[in-house]
Short mmCIF file of C-alpha atoms in Angstrom, two decimals:
data_model
loop_
_atom_site.label_atom_id
_atom_site.label_comp_id
_atom_site.label_asym_id
_atom_site.label_seq_id
_atom_site.Cartn_x
_atom_site.Cartn_y
_atom_site.Cartn_z
CA UNK A 1 0.00 0.00 0.00
CA UNK A 2 1.52 3.34 -1.08
CA UNK A 3 0.36 6.78 0.06
CA UNK A 4 2.10 10.10 0.64
CA UNK A 5 2.17 9.68 4.42
CA UNK A 6 1.68 6.94 6.98
CA UNK A 7 0.36 7.98 10.39
CA UNK A 8 0.82 5.41 13.17
CA UNK A 9 -1.86 5.84 15.81
CA UNK A 10 -5.47 7.06 15.68
CA UNK A 11 -5.38 9.07 18.89
CA UNK A 12 -6.00 12.80 18.87
CA UNK A 13 -2.53 13.76 17.60
CA UNK A 14 -2.76 11.26 14.76
CA UNK A 15 -6.24 12.43 13.78
CA UNK A 16 -5.20 16.09 13.80
CA UNK A 17 -2.09 15.42 11.71
CA UNK A 18 -4.20 13.45 9.25
CA UNK A 19 -6.80 16.19 8.86
CA UNK A 20 -4.06 18.75 8.16
CA UNK A 21 -2.54 16.48 5.51
CA UNK A 22 -5.93 15.83 3.93
CA UNK A 23 -6.63 19.55 3.80
CA UNK A 24 -3.35 19.97 1.91
CA UNK A 25 -4.38 17.31 -0.62
CA UNK A 26 -2.09 14.51 0.60
CA UNK A 27 -3.03 10.84 0.81
CA UNK A 28 -2.65 9.11 4.15
CA UNK A 29 -2.60 5.56 5.50
CA UNK A 30 -3.76 5.59 9.11
CA UNK A 31 -2.41 2.54 10.97
CA UNK A 32 -3.85 1.40 14.32
CA UNK A 33 -3.39 -1.82 16.30
CA UNK A 34 -6.77 -1.51 18.06
CA UNK A 35 -10.27 -2.03 16.60
CA UNK A 36 -12.09 0.77 14.81
CA UNK A 37 -14.12 1.67 17.90
CA UNK A 38 -10.90 2.93 19.52
CA UNK A 39 -10.70 5.90 17.14
CA UNK A 40 -9.60 8.88 19.20
CA UNK A 41 -7.48 6.92 21.66
CA UNK A 42 -7.08 8.25 25.18
CA UNK A 43 -8.63 11.60 24.28
CA UNK A 44 -12.05 9.93 24.10
CA UNK A 45 -11.84 9.10 27.82
CA UNK A 46 -10.69 12.57 28.83
CA UNK A 47 -12.50 15.26 30.79
CA UNK A 48 -11.84 17.55 27.84
CA UNK A 49 -9.77 20.15 29.67
CA UNK A 50 -7.77 22.59 27.54
CA UNK A 51 -5.22 25.23 28.56
CA UNK A 52 -6.19 28.60 27.05
CA UNK A 53 -4.72 32.01 27.77
CA UNK A 54 -6.65 35.31 27.95
CA UNK A 55 -9.81 33.73 26.57
CA UNK A 56 -13.27 35.32 26.46
CA UNK A 57 -14.35 32.71 29.04
CA UNK A 58 -11.63 33.91 31.38
CA UNK A 59 -12.44 37.55 30.88
CA UNK A 60 -16.16 36.95 31.53
CA UNK A 61 -15.19 35.33 34.85
CA UNK A 62 -13.08 38.33 35.84
CA UNK A 63 -9.75 36.59 35.19
CA UNK A 64 -6.88 38.75 33.94
CA UNK A 65 -4.41 36.59 32.02
CA UNK A 66 -1.65 37.23 29.51
CA UNK A 67 0.92 35.43 27.40
CA UNK A 68 3.68 36.83 29.62
CA UNK A 69 2.04 35.48 32.78
CA UNK A 70 1.34 32.09 31.20
CA UNK A 71 4.95 31.78 29.99
CA UNK A 72 6.19 32.75 33.45
CA UNK A 73 4.06 29.98 34.96
CA UNK A 74 5.18 27.48 32.32
CA UNK A 75 8.87 28.13 32.93
CA UNK A 76 8.41 27.95 36.69
CA UNK A 77 6.73 24.57 36.30
CA UNK A 78 8.91 23.10 33.56
CA UNK A 79 12.25 23.80 35.20
CA UNK A 80 14.16 23.21 31.96
CA UNK A 81 17.72 22.37 33.04
CA UNK A 82 19.25 20.00 30.46
CA UNK A 83 21.14 20.54 27.21
CA UNK A 84 18.50 18.45 25.41
CA UNK A 85 15.81 20.88 26.57
CA UNK A 86 16.59 23.35 23.77
CA UNK A 87 13.94 22.01 21.35
CA UNK A 88 11.40 21.22 24.12
CA UNK A 89 11.69 24.79 25.36
CA UNK A 90 11.05 26.15 21.86
CA UNK A 91 8.02 23.88 21.54
CA UNK A 92 6.77 25.17 24.90
CA UNK A 93 7.09 28.80 23.80
CA UNK A 94 5.20 27.97 20.63
CA UNK A 95 2.49 26.16 22.56
CA UNK A 96 1.86 29.06 24.95
CA UNK A 97 1.56 31.38 21.95
CA UNK A 98 -0.83 28.87 20.35
CA UNK A 99 -2.95 28.73 23.54
CA UNK A 100 -3.09 32.53 23.62
CA UNK A 101 -3.70 32.85 19.88
CA UNK A 102 -5.28 30.67 17.21
CA UNK A 103 -6.18 27.63 19.33
CA UNK A 104 -9.63 28.72 20.50
CA UNK A 105 -10.73 30.25 17.17
CA UNK A 106 -9.55 27.19 15.26
CA UNK A 107 -11.49 24.83 17.53
CA UNK A 108 -14.60 26.99 17.37
CA UNK A 109 -14.41 26.86 13.57
CA UNK A 110 -14.72 23.07 13.97
CA UNK A 111 -17.79 23.39 16.19
CA UNK A 112 -16.07 23.00 19.57
CA UNK A 113 -17.53 25.06 22.43
CA UNK A 114 -16.53 25.48 26.08
CA UNK A 115 -18.24 25.29 29.46
CA UNK A 116 -18.41 28.90 30.71
CA UNK A 117 -16.75 28.31 34.12
CA UNK A 118 -12.97 28.08 33.82
CA UNK A 119 -11.31 25.64 36.21
CA UNK A 120 -8.24 26.32 38.34
CA UNK A 121 -5.95 23.29 38.14
CA UNK A 122 -2.41 22.92 39.54
CA UNK A 123 -2.60 26.01 41.75
CA UNK A 124 1.02 25.67 42.84
CA UNK A 125 1.16 27.55 46.13
CA UNK A 126 4.76 28.70 45.74
CA UNK A 127 6.27 32.08 44.81
CA UNK A 128 5.38 33.98 41.64
CA UNK A 129 8.14 32.34 39.59
CA UNK A 130 7.44 28.84 40.91
CA UNK A 131 5.17 25.99 39.82
CA UNK A 132 1.49 26.40 39.17
CA UNK A 133 -1.19 28.40 37.40
CA UNK A 134 -1.40 31.96 38.69
CA UNK A 135 -4.97 32.13 37.38
CA UNK A 136 -7.65 29.66 36.24
CA UNK A 137 -6.93 28.37 32.70
CA UNK A 138 -8.62 24.93 32.54
CA UNK A 139 -11.32 25.21 29.86
CA UNK A 140 -13.67 22.20 29.67
CA UNK A 141 -14.94 21.24 26.22
CA UNK A 142 -18.73 21.20 26.16
CA UNK A 143 -19.17 17.50 25.43
CA UNK A 144 -15.77 16.57 26.97
CA UNK A 145 -13.32 14.29 25.19
CA UNK A 146 -15.73 12.57 22.76
CA UNK A 147 -16.84 15.89 21.27
CA UNK A 148 -13.26 17.04 20.78
CA UNK A 149 -12.34 13.73 19.14
CA UNK A 150 -15.37 13.82 16.84
CA UNK A 151 -14.36 17.22 15.47
CA UNK A 152 -11.43 15.47 13.80
CA UNK A 153 -12.69 11.89 13.48
CA UNK A 154 -15.57 13.06 11.29
CA UNK A 155 -13.11 14.66 8.87
CA UNK A 156 -11.04 11.48 8.75
CA UNK A 157 -14.08 9.30 8.05
CA UNK A 158 -15.13 11.63 5.24
CA UNK A 159 -11.64 11.45 3.74
CA UNK A 160 -11.70 7.66 4.04
CA UNK A 161 -15.02 7.56 2.20
CA UNK A 162 -13.51 9.59 -0.64
CA UNK A 163 -10.40 7.39 -0.80
CA UNK A 164 -7.92 10.03 0.36
CA UNK A 165 -7.36 8.21 3.68
CA UNK A 166 -6.90 4.46 4.01
CA UNK A 167 -7.79 3.07 7.44
CA UNK A 168 -5.79 0.06 8.62
CA UNK A 169 -7.16 -1.07 11.98
CA UNK A 170 -5.76 -4.16 13.73
CA UNK A 171 -2.38 -3.47 12.10
CA UNK A 172 0.38 -3.56 14.71
CA UNK A 173 3.63 -1.89 13.63
CA UNK A 174 6.67 -4.01 14.53
CA UNK A 175 9.37 -2.03 12.73
CA UNK A 176 10.00 1.08 10.67
CA UNK A 177 11.31 0.33 7.18
CA UNK A 178 14.62 1.99 6.29
CA UNK A 179 15.99 2.74 2.83
CA UNK A 180 19.50 3.83 3.67
CA UNK A 181 19.15 6.43 6.47
CA UNK A 182 15.56 7.32 5.53
CA UNK A 183 12.33 5.89 6.96
CA UNK A 184 10.15 4.90 4.02
CA UNK A 185 7.43 2.76 5.54
CA UNK A 186 6.20 0.45 8.27
CA UNK A 187 6.09 -3.30 8.59
CA UNK A 188 4.20 -5.42 11.07
CA UNK A 189 1.54 -7.90 12.08
CA UNK A 190 -2.13 -8.06 11.21
CA UNK A 191 -4.09 -8.97 14.32
CA UNK A 192 -7.28 -11.02 14.33
CA UNK A 193 -10.57 -9.12 14.27
CA UNK A 194 -11.85 -8.06 17.66
CA UNK A 195 -15.30 -6.97 18.80
CA UNK A 196 -14.33 -5.92 22.31
CA UNK A 197 -15.66 -2.62 23.64
CA UNK A 198 -13.53 0.49 23.59
CA UNK A 199 -10.79 0.34 26.23
CA UNK A 200 -11.08 -3.42 26.83
CA UNK A 201 -7.85 -5.31 26.02
CA UNK A 202 -8.01 -6.75 22.51
CA UNK A 203 -6.49 -9.96 21.15
CA UNK A 204 -2.85 -10.04 20.06
CA UNK A 205 -3.27 -13.17 17.91
CA UNK A 206 -1.45 -12.60 14.60
CA UNK A 207 -3.22 -13.66 11.39
CA UNK A 208 -1.01 -12.02 8.77
CA UNK A 209 1.67 -9.51 7.91
CA UNK A 210 1.76 -6.11 6.18
CA UNK A 211 4.29 -3.80 4.60
CA UNK A 212 3.27 -0.21 3.77
CA UNK A 213 5.36 2.46 2.04
CA UNK A 214 5.21 6.25 2.07
CA UNK A 215 7.42 9.30 1.68
CA UNK A 216 6.94 10.20 5.34
CA UNK A 217 5.94 8.34 8.50
CA UNK A 218 4.37 10.06 11.53
CA UNK A 219 4.55 8.23 14.85
CA UNK A 220 1.58 9.35 16.96
CA UNK A 221 1.17 6.25 19.11
CA UNK A 222 0.89 7.74 22.59
CA UNK A 223 2.89 7.05 25.73
CA UNK A 224 3.56 4.19 28.11
CA UNK A 225 1.03 4.73 30.93
CA UNK A 226 -0.66 1.36 30.40
CA UNK A 227 2.64 -0.52 30.72
CA UNK A 228 3.49 -0.40 34.43
CA UNK A 229 6.69 -2.38 33.92
CA UNK A 230 7.97 0.27 31.52
CA UNK A 231 6.84 3.02 33.90
CA UNK A 232 8.84 1.42 36.71
CA UNK A 233 11.87 0.95 34.46
CA UNK A 234 11.93 4.70 33.74
CA UNK A 235 10.94 5.84 37.23
CA UNK A 236 13.26 8.68 38.36
CA UNK A 237 15.26 8.40 41.58
CA UNK A 238 14.21 11.92 42.57
CA UNK A 239 10.67 10.60 43.11
CA UNK A 240 11.82 7.79 45.40
CA UNK A 241 11.32 4.12 44.72
CA UNK A 242 8.80 3.13 42.08
CA UNK A 243 5.46 2.05 43.57
CA UNK A 244 4.85 -1.67 43.85
CA UNK A 245 1.13 -1.08 43.34
CA UNK A 246 -0.21 1.37 40.76
CA UNK A 247 -3.60 1.88 39.25
CA UNK A 248 -3.74 2.52 35.52
CA UNK A 249 -5.32 5.69 34.21
CA UNK A 250 -5.13 4.54 30.58
CA UNK A 251 -6.00 1.35 28.66
CA UNK A 252 -3.51 -1.51 28.35
CA UNK A 253 -2.75 -0.75 24.69
CA UNK A 254 -0.97 2.46 25.77
CA UNK A 255 2.15 0.33 25.98
CA UNK A 256 5.05 2.48 24.73
CA UNK A 257 6.04 -0.01 21.99
CA UNK A 258 6.55 2.62 19.31
CA UNK A 259 9.00 4.60 21.45
CA UNK A 260 11.56 1.84 21.14
CA UNK A 261 10.63 0.90 17.57
CA UNK A 262 11.36 4.49 16.54
CA UNK A 263 14.55 4.42 18.57
CA UNK A 264 15.66 1.30 16.70
CA UNK A 265 15.24 3.25 13.46
CA UNK A 266 17.64 5.92 14.69
CA UNK A 267 15.41 8.27 16.69
CA UNK A 268 16.66 9.60 20.01
CA UNK A 269 14.59 9.24 23.17
CA UNK A 270 15.11 12.02 25.70
CA UNK A 271 13.75 12.86 29.14
CA UNK A 272 12.34 9.36 29.64
CA UNK A 273 12.51 9.90 33.40
CA UNK A 274 10.01 12.75 33.22
CA UNK A 275 6.49 11.50 33.71
CA UNK A 276 3.15 12.61 35.11
CA UNK A 277 1.29 10.36 37.52
CA UNK A 278 -1.54 11.31 39.86
CA UNK A 279 -1.72 10.81 43.60
CA UNK A 280 -5.53 10.90 43.94
CA UNK A 281 -6.29 7.61 42.20
CA UNK A 282 -9.22 5.45 43.28
CA UNK A 283 -10.06 1.94 42.15
CA UNK A 284 -12.82 1.95 39.55
CA UNK A 285 -15.68 -0.13 40.98
CA UNK A 286 -16.87 -0.75 37.39
CA UNK A 287 -13.57 -1.23 35.52
CA UNK A 288 -13.03 -1.27 31.76
CA UNK A 289 -9.31 -2.08 31.53
CA UNK A 290 -6.92 -3.87 33.93
CA UNK A 291 -6.18 -2.03 37.20
CA UNK A 292 -8.53 0.69 36.02
CA UNK A 293 -8.23 3.75 38.22
CA UNK A 294 -10.07 7.08 38.22
CA UNK A 295 -8.57 10.34 39.36
CA UNK A 296 -10.42 12.51 41.83
CA UNK A 297 -10.38 16.14 40.67
CA UNK A 298 -10.41 17.65 44.14
CA UNK A 299 -11.25 21.09 45.38
CA UNK A 300 -8.88 22.49 48.02
CA UNK A 301 -10.78 21.63 51.22
CA UNK A 302 -10.21 17.92 51.92
CA UNK A 303 -7.67 17.21 54.67
CA UNK A 304 -4.79 15.24 53.13
CA UNK A 305 -3.13 12.73 55.46
CA UNK A 306 -0.23 10.39 54.82
CA UNK A 307 -0.42 6.68 55.57
CA UNK A 308 0.27 7.31 59.29
CA UNK A 309 -2.28 10.11 59.60
CA UNK A 310 0.05 13.12 59.40
CA UNK A 311 -0.98 16.13 57.32
CA UNK A 312 0.95 16.63 54.14
CA UNK A 313 3.10 19.77 54.37
CA UNK A 314 2.25 23.07 52.70
CA UNK A 315 1.62 23.65 49.86
CA UNK A 316 0.79 20.02 49.11
CA UNK A 317 -2.94 20.60 49.27
CA UNK A 318 -5.50 18.95 46.96
CA UNK A 319 -5.11 20.29 43.43
CA UNK A 320 -1.90 22.26 44.02
CA UNK A 321 1.25 20.34 43.04
CA UNK A 322 0.84 16.85 41.59
CA UNK A 323 4.49 15.85 41.30
CA UNK A 324 5.56 17.61 44.48
CA UNK A 325 2.96 15.53 46.29
CA UNK A 326 4.06 12.35 44.51
CA UNK A 327 7.69 12.94 45.52
CA UNK A 328 6.69 13.51 49.14
CA UNK A 329 4.52 10.40 49.29
CA UNK A 330 7.17 8.13 47.80
CA UNK A 331 9.65 9.22 50.48
CA UNK A 332 7.27 8.39 53.35
CA UNK A 333 7.84 4.65 53.00
CA UNK A 334 4.22 4.07 51.97
CA UNK A 335 2.36 4.34 48.67
CA UNK A 336 -1.09 5.43 49.79
CA UNK A 337 -2.53 8.53 51.42
CA UNK A 338 -5.96 9.61 52.67
CA UNK A 339 -8.50 12.32 52.13
CA UNK A 340 -10.67 13.06 55.15
CA UNK A 341 -13.67 15.23 54.36
CA UNK A 342 -17.33 15.87 55.03
CA UNK A 343 -20.42 15.21 52.99
CA UNK A 344 -20.62 18.95 52.28
CA UNK A 345 -17.14 18.94 50.77
CA UNK A 346 -17.92 15.80 48.77
CA UNK A 347 -21.05 17.34 47.27
CA UNK A 348 -19.39 20.58 46.19
CA UNK A 349 -15.77 19.69 45.50
CA UNK A 350 -15.49 16.09 44.32
CA UNK A 351 -15.37 15.60 40.58
CA UNK A 352 -14.03 12.58 38.75
CA UNK A 353 -11.78 12.69 35.72
CA UNK A 354 -13.05 11.12 32.53
CA UNK A 355 -15.79 11.59 29.99
CA UNK A 356 -17.71 8.56 31.26
CA UNK A 357 -17.70 9.94 34.82
CA UNK A 358 -19.32 13.21 33.75
CA UNK A 359 -22.46 12.26 31.79
CA UNK A 360 -23.93 15.75 32.15
CA UNK A 361 -20.99 17.52 30.50
CA UNK A 362 -20.35 14.70 28.03
CA UNK A 363 -24.01 14.54 27.05
CA UNK A 364 -24.29 18.36 26.92
CA UNK A 365 -27.26 18.20 29.28
CA UNK A 366 -28.03 21.47 31.04
CA UNK A 367 -30.77 19.75 33.04
CA UNK A 368 -28.33 17.20 34.47
CA UNK A 369 -25.67 19.84 34.97
CA UNK A 370 -27.95 22.00 37.11
CA UNK A 371 -28.36 19.08 39.51
CA UNK A 372 -24.75 19.66 40.59
CA UNK A 373 -25.89 22.89 42.24
CA UNK A 374 -28.55 21.11 44.26
CA UNK A 375 -28.24 18.87 47.32
CA UNK A 376 -26.42 15.55 47.12
CA UNK A 377 -23.30 14.41 45.35
CA UNK A 378 -23.22 13.97 41.55
CA UNK A 379 -24.42 10.47 40.65
CA UNK A 380 -20.98 9.12 39.58
CA UNK A 381 -19.42 10.37 42.82
CA UNK A 382 -22.26 8.91 44.88
CA UNK A 383 -21.75 5.57 43.11
CA UNK A 384 -18.13 5.50 44.26
CA UNK A 385 -19.20 6.38 47.80
CA UNK A 386 -21.65 3.46 47.74
CA UNK A 387 -19.57 0.88 45.83
CA UNK A 388 -15.96 2.06 45.74
CA UNK A 389 -13.39 -0.08 47.51
CA UNK A 390 -11.48 3.01 48.68
CA UNK A 391 -14.35 4.89 50.36
CA UNK A 392 -15.52 4.65 53.97
CA UNK A 393 -18.28 6.68 55.64
CA UNK A 394 -19.05 7.17 59.35
CA UNK A 395 -20.86 9.54 61.65
CA UNK A 396 -18.10 9.39 64.29
CA UNK A 397 -14.38 9.88 63.78
CA UNK A 398 -13.32 6.82 65.78
CA UNK A 399 -15.48 4.61 63.58
CA UNK A 400 -14.13 6.30 60.46
CA UNK A 401 -10.52 5.62 61.50
CA UNK A 402 -11.38 2.01 62.30
CA UNK A 403 -12.83 1.55 58.82
CA UNK A 404 -9.85 3.29 57.21
CA UNK A 405 -7.49 0.91 58.99
CA UNK A 406 -9.51 -2.02 57.66
CA UNK A 407 -8.52 -1.05 54.10
CA UNK A 408 -4.77 -1.44 54.67
CA UNK A 409 -2.53 -4.41 55.43
CA UNK A 410 -1.79 -3.07 58.91
CA UNK A 411 -3.58 -0.50 61.08
CA UNK A 412 -1.33 2.55 60.71
CA UNK A 413 -3.78 5.22 61.87
CA UNK A 414 -4.24 6.14 65.53
CA UNK A 415 -7.66 7.63 66.24
CA UNK A 416 -6.55 10.11 68.91
CA UNK A 417 -3.76 11.49 66.72
CA UNK A 418 -6.11 11.91 63.77
CA UNK A 419 -8.62 13.65 66.06
CA UNK A 420 -5.96 16.08 67.30
CA UNK A 421 -5.07 16.93 63.69
CA UNK A 422 -8.69 17.59 62.77
CA UNK A 423 -9.35 19.64 65.91
CA UNK A 424 -6.26 21.79 65.28
CA UNK A 425 -7.45 22.45 61.74
CA UNK A 426 -11.01 23.19 62.90
CA UNK A 427 -9.81 25.82 65.41
CA UNK A 428 -8.32 27.77 62.51
CA UNK A 429 -11.57 27.65 60.54
CA UNK A 430 -13.45 29.23 63.45
CA UNK A 431 -11.36 32.42 63.15
CA UNK A 432 -11.44 34.88 60.27
CA UNK A 433 -7.67 35.17 60.79
CA UNK A 434 -5.23 32.30 61.09
CA UNK A 435 -1.96 30.74 59.99
CA UNK A 436 -3.13 27.51 58.35
CA UNK A 437 -2.09 27.94 54.72
CA UNK A 438 -4.67 25.45 53.42
CA UNK A 439 -7.52 27.38 55.00
CA UNK A 440 -6.05 30.60 53.62
CA UNK A 441 -5.97 28.93 50.19
CA UNK A 442 -9.60 27.85 50.52
CA UNK A 443 -10.67 31.39 51.30
CA UNK A 444 -8.54 32.78 48.50
CA UNK A 445 -10.13 30.32 46.06
CA UNK A 446 -13.63 31.52 46.95
CA UNK A 447 -12.68 35.02 45.86
CA UNK A 448 -12.91 33.61 42.32
CA UNK A 449 -16.57 33.40 41.24
CA UNK A 450 -16.13 30.06 39.49
CA UNK A 451 -14.81 28.45 42.67
CA UNK A 452 -17.23 30.14 45.04
CA UNK A 453 -20.40 29.14 43.25
CA UNK A 454 -19.63 25.75 41.73
CA UNK A 455 -16.35 24.34 43.04
CA UNK A 456 -15.24 25.20 46.59
CA UNK A 457 -17.29 24.50 49.71
CA UNK A 458 -17.80 27.20 52.29
CA UNK A 459 -15.10 26.66 54.96
CA UNK A 460 -16.46 24.73 57.92
CA UNK A 461 -15.31 22.47 60.74
CA UNK A 462 -14.70 18.88 59.67
CA UNK A 463 -16.02 17.68 63.03
CA UNK A 464 -19.26 19.69 62.74
CA UNK A 465 -22.05 17.04 62.80
CA UNK A 466 -24.17 19.27 60.56
CA UNK A 467 -21.59 18.93 57.77
CA UNK A 468 -21.38 15.15 58.04
CA UNK A 469 -21.14 12.31 57.76
CA UNK A 470 -17.36 12.03 57.67
CA UNK A 471 -15.76 10.37 54.66
CA UNK A 472 -12.37 8.76 54.30
CA UNK A 473 -10.88 8.02 50.87
CA UNK A 474 -7.81 5.87 50.35
CA UNK A 475 -5.74 7.37 47.52
CA UNK A 476 -3.47 5.39 45.21
CA UNK A 477 -0.79 6.26 42.66
CA UNK A 478 -2.36 6.40 39.21
CA UNK A 479 -0.29 6.17 36.02
CA UNK A 480 -1.04 8.66 33.30
CA UNK A 481 1.37 10.57 31.02
CA UNK A 482 4.83 10.33 29.49
CA UNK A 483 6.45 13.78 29.54
CA UNK A 484 9.60 12.77 27.64
CA UNK A 485 9.80 11.08 24.26
CA UNK A 486 11.21 11.26 20.78
CA UNK A 487 13.47 14.25 20.23
CA UNK A 488 12.03 16.47 17.48
CA UNK A 489 12.60 19.87 15.91
CA UNK A 490 9.82 22.42 15.39
CA UNK A 491 8.62 20.60 12.27
CA UNK A 492 8.20 17.41 14.30
CA UNK A 493 11.09 15.74 12.45
CA UNK A 494 12.68 13.11 14.66
CA UNK A 495 16.34 13.70 15.52
CA UNK A 496 19.07 11.15 16.13
CA UNK A 497 21.57 11.13 19.00
CA UNK A 498 23.80 13.60 17.15
CA UNK A 499 20.92 16.03 16.61
CA UNK A 500 20.55 15.23 12.91
CA UNK A 501 17.20 14.69 11.22
CA UNK A 502 16.13 11.08 10.64
CA UNK A 503 14.82 11.52 7.06
CA UNK A 504 11.17 10.71 6.60
CA UNK A 505 10.38 10.24 10.32
CA UNK A 506 8.12 12.54 12.33
CA UNK A 507 6.49 12.33 15.76
CA UNK A 508 3.48 14.04 17.34
CA UNK A 509 1.62 13.87 20.62
CA UNK A 510 2.67 12.03 23.74
CA UNK A 511 5.24 9.86 21.95
CA UNK A 512 7.16 13.11 21.34
CA UNK A 513 6.63 14.38 24.87
CA UNK A 514 3.86 16.43 23.15
CA UNK A 515 6.59 18.21 21.21
CA UNK A 516 10.37 18.30 21.07
CA UNK A 517 10.77 15.36 23.42
CA UNK A 518 9.36 17.07 26.49
CA UNK A 519 7.77 20.52 26.18
CA UNK A 520 6.35 20.29 29.71
CA UNK A 521 9.75 19.84 31.32
CA UNK A 522 9.27 18.30 34.76
CA UNK A 523 5.69 19.41 35.45
CA UNK A 524 2.45 20.17 33.68
CA UNK A 525 0.02 23.03 34.21
CA UNK A 526 -2.87 20.73 33.19
CA UNK A 527 -5.10 21.10 30.15
CA UNK A 528 -1.88 20.81 28.17
CA UNK A 529 -2.02 17.10 27.23
CA UNK A 530 -4.99 17.28 24.88
CA UNK A 531 -3.70 20.68 23.83
CA UNK A 532 -0.26 19.24 23.17
CA UNK A 533 -1.81 16.62 20.88
CA UNK A 534 -3.70 19.34 19.03
CA UNK A 535 -0.67 21.59 18.66
CA UNK A 536 1.90 18.97 17.70
CA UNK A 537 -0.48 17.12 15.38
CA UNK A 538 -1.40 20.35 13.60
CA UNK A 539 2.20 21.52 13.36
CA UNK A 540 3.52 18.19 12.05
CA UNK A 541 0.73 17.84 9.49
CA UNK A 542 1.32 21.34 8.18
CA UNK A 543 5.11 20.85 8.07
CA UNK A 544 4.90 17.63 6.04
CA UNK A 545 2.42 19.21 3.64
CA UNK A 546 4.90 22.00 2.96
CA UNK A 547 7.92 19.71 2.63
CA UNK A 548 6.41 17.05 0.33
#
């Protein structure tokens, strides 16, 4: 099979690159190891959060943002400090400009709209030049991940119907074909047909072989988050020992195979020790893939305790510094932590990541959405409270601690010590002044209209019976994103170990660290993973169209 370009992977980056190539009149073979119902990859399961800068949504919410402020935040979070960070840094600068410029208008031209309340993710809590978003920038797609995917998937299906795109599902790439130093195609195994549902592991039984040729090959195969062995192999020493138990935030087919296949063809992998894993993972009571975990998207009010019941230090509050919290946890000698909260906090502040966990936003239902403002927890959250293995509920603190201890191999929590911690915190809430930085952060958050009315509970005592019952949530490490990857220039051309272009080979999305081999540096500001797929896919598609 011969086309102008081969794109490996039908996730968001691959779809975007394909649509750009189609628009330029190029022919594309789209190769994917999973069944057709996996079109869109991980983006389908996403909450649909996108990082935008100085948007109309921000301005309507009273948020003053700018490219300069966003770039300051990005640099403070990324911490670029390696020689190989030259291209990643340039990709990061380009991405911030993209988020402040054409990104929103381009998506709107494709029919994408946004929920009017802008979220405040990764709040940081450090100095002005440190990690975190100085202002809310997390824009939720109205319709979440599936709607964003469909904006590009529909174009690809139309191009396939006209013959400009050839779809090759159940084709697993095993090697990149070289003609001298240039990549000129892909070769691999045809897998047996599979009717499994999206996200469920599919068969790896081989029924044939294939060999496709093209002038250019784009690797857009995603990261390694579904391969816990590979995650552990690349785990950085700065984060402590790799966890023995991890939940998986992505399907099993997110296995990192193409990283090393591209490396075997001459591409350089950089920043493989930079990764993004969450610390608020809970076991999915209704799992789709192995070790399926869901991330809690917490507001700032839950009390965060380590495995022995000690509060995490400032500013490691819920929603402030994901990797700072992960590093702290992995040096405690234990892999789990706890949220202790009230029913009032649960109802206002608990959201769950994922399109399937937010049927109101995903289904674009205003009627369902308005129920979030009423009494009771959102239905998906309530389901975890009722069925989740990591949730316990009690009217009295002693009973809560007893139940929390029942969820671990040994009883590490001492009820009197936990009570003293809660009472100390509650004394601070009772005063309009105080020194507890978490309570100060809660009050600061409620100065923002979006947090006050839909996201952050009114500060109250955790031991106030009127706010109860009390809830304890055991939190696990949850795999998610690869921040390093294939080293690329600004055209997405893959570079070798000497910094030279590997002719014919490009990379986009997570497999390229979302651009350059790691445009996030060490940390993300959130909303930048989907956005990184959009930006790198668009840039690579446009570059190839100009070069061919």
